[in-house]
Short mmCIF file of C-alpha atoms in Angstrom, two decimals:
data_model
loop_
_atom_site.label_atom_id
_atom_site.label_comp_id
_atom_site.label_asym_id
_atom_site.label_seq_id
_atom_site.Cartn_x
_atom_site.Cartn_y
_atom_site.Cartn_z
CA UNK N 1 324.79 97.95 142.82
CA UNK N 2 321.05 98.14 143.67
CA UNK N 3 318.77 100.92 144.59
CA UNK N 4 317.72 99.23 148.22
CA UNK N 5 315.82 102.54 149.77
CA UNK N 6 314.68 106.25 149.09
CA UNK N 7 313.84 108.92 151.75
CA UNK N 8 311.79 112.00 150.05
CA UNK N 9 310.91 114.63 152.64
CA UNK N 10 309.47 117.85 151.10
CA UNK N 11 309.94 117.53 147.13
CA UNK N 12 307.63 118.36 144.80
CA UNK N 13 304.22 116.93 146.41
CA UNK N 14 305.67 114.62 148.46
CA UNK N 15 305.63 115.62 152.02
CA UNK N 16 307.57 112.98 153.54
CA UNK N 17 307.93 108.70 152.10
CA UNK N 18 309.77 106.35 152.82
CA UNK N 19 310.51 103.29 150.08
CA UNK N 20 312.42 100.19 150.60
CA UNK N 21 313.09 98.44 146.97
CA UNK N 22 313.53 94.34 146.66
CA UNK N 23 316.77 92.93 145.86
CA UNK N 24 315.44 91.72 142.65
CA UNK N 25 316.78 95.15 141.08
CA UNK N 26 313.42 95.57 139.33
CA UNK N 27 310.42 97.50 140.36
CA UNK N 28 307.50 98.31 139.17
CA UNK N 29 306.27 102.17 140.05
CA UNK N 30 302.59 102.06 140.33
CA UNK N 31 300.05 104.27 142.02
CA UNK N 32 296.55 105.49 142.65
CA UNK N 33 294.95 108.85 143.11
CA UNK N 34 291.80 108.12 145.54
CA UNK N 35 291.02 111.62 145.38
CA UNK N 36 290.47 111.23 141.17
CA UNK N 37 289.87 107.79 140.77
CA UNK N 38 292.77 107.13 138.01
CA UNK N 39 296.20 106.78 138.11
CA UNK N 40 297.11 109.92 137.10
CA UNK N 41 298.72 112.26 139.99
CA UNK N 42 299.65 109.54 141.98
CA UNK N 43 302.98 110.36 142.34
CA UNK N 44 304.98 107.82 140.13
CA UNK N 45 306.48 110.35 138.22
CA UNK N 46 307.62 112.39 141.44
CA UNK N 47 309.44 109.08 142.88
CA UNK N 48 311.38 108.98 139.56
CA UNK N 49 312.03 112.67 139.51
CA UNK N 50 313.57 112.31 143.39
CA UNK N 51 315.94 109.26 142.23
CA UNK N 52 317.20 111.13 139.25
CA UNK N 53 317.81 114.83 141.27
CA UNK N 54 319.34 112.33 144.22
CA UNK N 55 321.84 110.39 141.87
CA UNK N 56 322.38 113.60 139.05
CA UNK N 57 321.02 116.82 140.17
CA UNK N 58 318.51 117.40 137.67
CA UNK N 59 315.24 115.84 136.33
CA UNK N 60 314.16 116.09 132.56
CA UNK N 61 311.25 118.62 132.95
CA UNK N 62 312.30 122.54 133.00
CA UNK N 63 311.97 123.29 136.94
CA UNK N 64 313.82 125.52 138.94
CA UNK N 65 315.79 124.45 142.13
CA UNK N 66 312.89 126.41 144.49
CA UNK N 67 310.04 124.79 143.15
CA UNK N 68 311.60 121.26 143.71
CA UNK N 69 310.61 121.98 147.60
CA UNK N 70 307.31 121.27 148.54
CA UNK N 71 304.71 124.43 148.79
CA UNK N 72 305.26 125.63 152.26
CA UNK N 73 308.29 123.82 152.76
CA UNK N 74 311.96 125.63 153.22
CA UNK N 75 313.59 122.67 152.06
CA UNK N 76 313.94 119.18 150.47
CA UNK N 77 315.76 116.04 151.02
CA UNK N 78 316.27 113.16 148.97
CA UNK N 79 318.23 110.33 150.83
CA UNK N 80 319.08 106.97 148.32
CA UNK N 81 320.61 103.85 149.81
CA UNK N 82 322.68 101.48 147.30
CA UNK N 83 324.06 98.55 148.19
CA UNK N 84 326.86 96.39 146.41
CA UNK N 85 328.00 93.10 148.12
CA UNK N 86 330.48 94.77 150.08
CA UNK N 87 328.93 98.47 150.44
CA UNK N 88 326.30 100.47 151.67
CA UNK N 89 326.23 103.79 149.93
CA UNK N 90 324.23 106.99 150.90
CA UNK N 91 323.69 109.66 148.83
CA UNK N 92 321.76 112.74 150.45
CA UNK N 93 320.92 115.95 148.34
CA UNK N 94 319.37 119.21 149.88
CA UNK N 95 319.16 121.09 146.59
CA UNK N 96 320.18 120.21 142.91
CA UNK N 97 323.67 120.90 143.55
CA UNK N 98 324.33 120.38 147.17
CA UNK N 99 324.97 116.26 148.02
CA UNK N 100 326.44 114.54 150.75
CA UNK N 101 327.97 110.89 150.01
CA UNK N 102 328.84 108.42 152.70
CA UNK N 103 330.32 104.95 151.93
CA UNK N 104 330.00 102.67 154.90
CA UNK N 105 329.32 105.46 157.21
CA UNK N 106 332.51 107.43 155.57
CA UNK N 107 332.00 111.03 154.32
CA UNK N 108 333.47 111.06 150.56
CA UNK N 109 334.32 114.24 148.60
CA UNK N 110 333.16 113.75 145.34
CA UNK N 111 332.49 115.74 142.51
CA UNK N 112 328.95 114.72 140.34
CA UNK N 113 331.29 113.62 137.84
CA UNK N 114 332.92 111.46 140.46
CA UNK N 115 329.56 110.09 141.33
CA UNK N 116 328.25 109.33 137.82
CA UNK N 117 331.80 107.53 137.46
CA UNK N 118 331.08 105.26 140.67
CA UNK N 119 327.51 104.34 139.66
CA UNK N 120 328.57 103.81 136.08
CA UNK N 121 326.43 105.19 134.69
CA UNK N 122 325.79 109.39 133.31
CA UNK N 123 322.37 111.02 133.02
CA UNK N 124 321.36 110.50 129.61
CA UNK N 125 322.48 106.85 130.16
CA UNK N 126 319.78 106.93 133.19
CA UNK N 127 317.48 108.59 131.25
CA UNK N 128 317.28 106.02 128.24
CA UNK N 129 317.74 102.76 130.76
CA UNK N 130 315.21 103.34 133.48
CA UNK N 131 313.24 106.65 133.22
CA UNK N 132 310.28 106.25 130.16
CA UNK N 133 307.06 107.86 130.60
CA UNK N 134 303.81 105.18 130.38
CA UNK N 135 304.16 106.67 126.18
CA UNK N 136 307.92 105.61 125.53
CA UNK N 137 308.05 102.25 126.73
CA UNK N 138 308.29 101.06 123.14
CA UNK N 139 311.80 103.27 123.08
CA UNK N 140 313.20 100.84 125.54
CA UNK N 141 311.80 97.70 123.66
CA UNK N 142 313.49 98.97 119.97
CA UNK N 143 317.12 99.50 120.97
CA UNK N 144 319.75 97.33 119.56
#
């Protein structure tokens, strides 16, 4: 299964982006803040924050469902596309809780357990495989 697009539309300080991902199943978040002149504020962080509230519902900073929405902004949505060879899944969440799964165009039912089941994976699992700030890279590079 691979992470092939993300729609973020009103989370956090994203107002509304659209990112297709290659099929290589790795990608590099990078980003510049023009209005600073570093990297810093750019919005890497925010892209990771919207894949982990899409797939799990939660993010690993202290924030409260309302201040997940953009200021001035009555709602979010976070829309991931994963692909296997033989599926195109959608998973759509409006708030932390609230999520909307489609499997080739098919409304599922599932519980966040379900979910964490089909993508194999649970959120301290996605935390320690593919979410490391620029200062725990070396985390990754020491397991066993």
């Amino acid at each position: 299964m691979i992470l092939s697009s993300l729609h973020i539309k009103d989370f956090l300080s994203i107002e509304d982006a659209h990112l297709e991902f290659p099929n290589s199943g790795l990608t590099l978040v990078d980003g510049w803040n023009h209005d600073d002149d570093t990297a810093n504020g750019s919005g890497k962080t925010t892209v990771l924050n919207a894949i982990a509230v899409c797939l799990f519902g939660k993010i690993p900073r202290k924030i409260s469902n309302s201040n997940l929405i953009r200021k001035g902004a009555k709602s979010f949505l976070i829309e991931a596309t994963l692909k296997t060879a033989n599926e195109e899944i959608v998973i759509s969440r409006t708030k932390a809780k609230n999520f909307e799964i489609t499997v080739n165009s098919h409304k599922k039912d599932w519980t966040q357990e379900e979910l964490c089941s089909f993508l194999g994976m649970t959120y301290e699992q996605f935390l320690l495989t593919s979410y490391h700030a620029q200062t725990m890279g070396l985390n990754l590079i020491q397991l066993n």
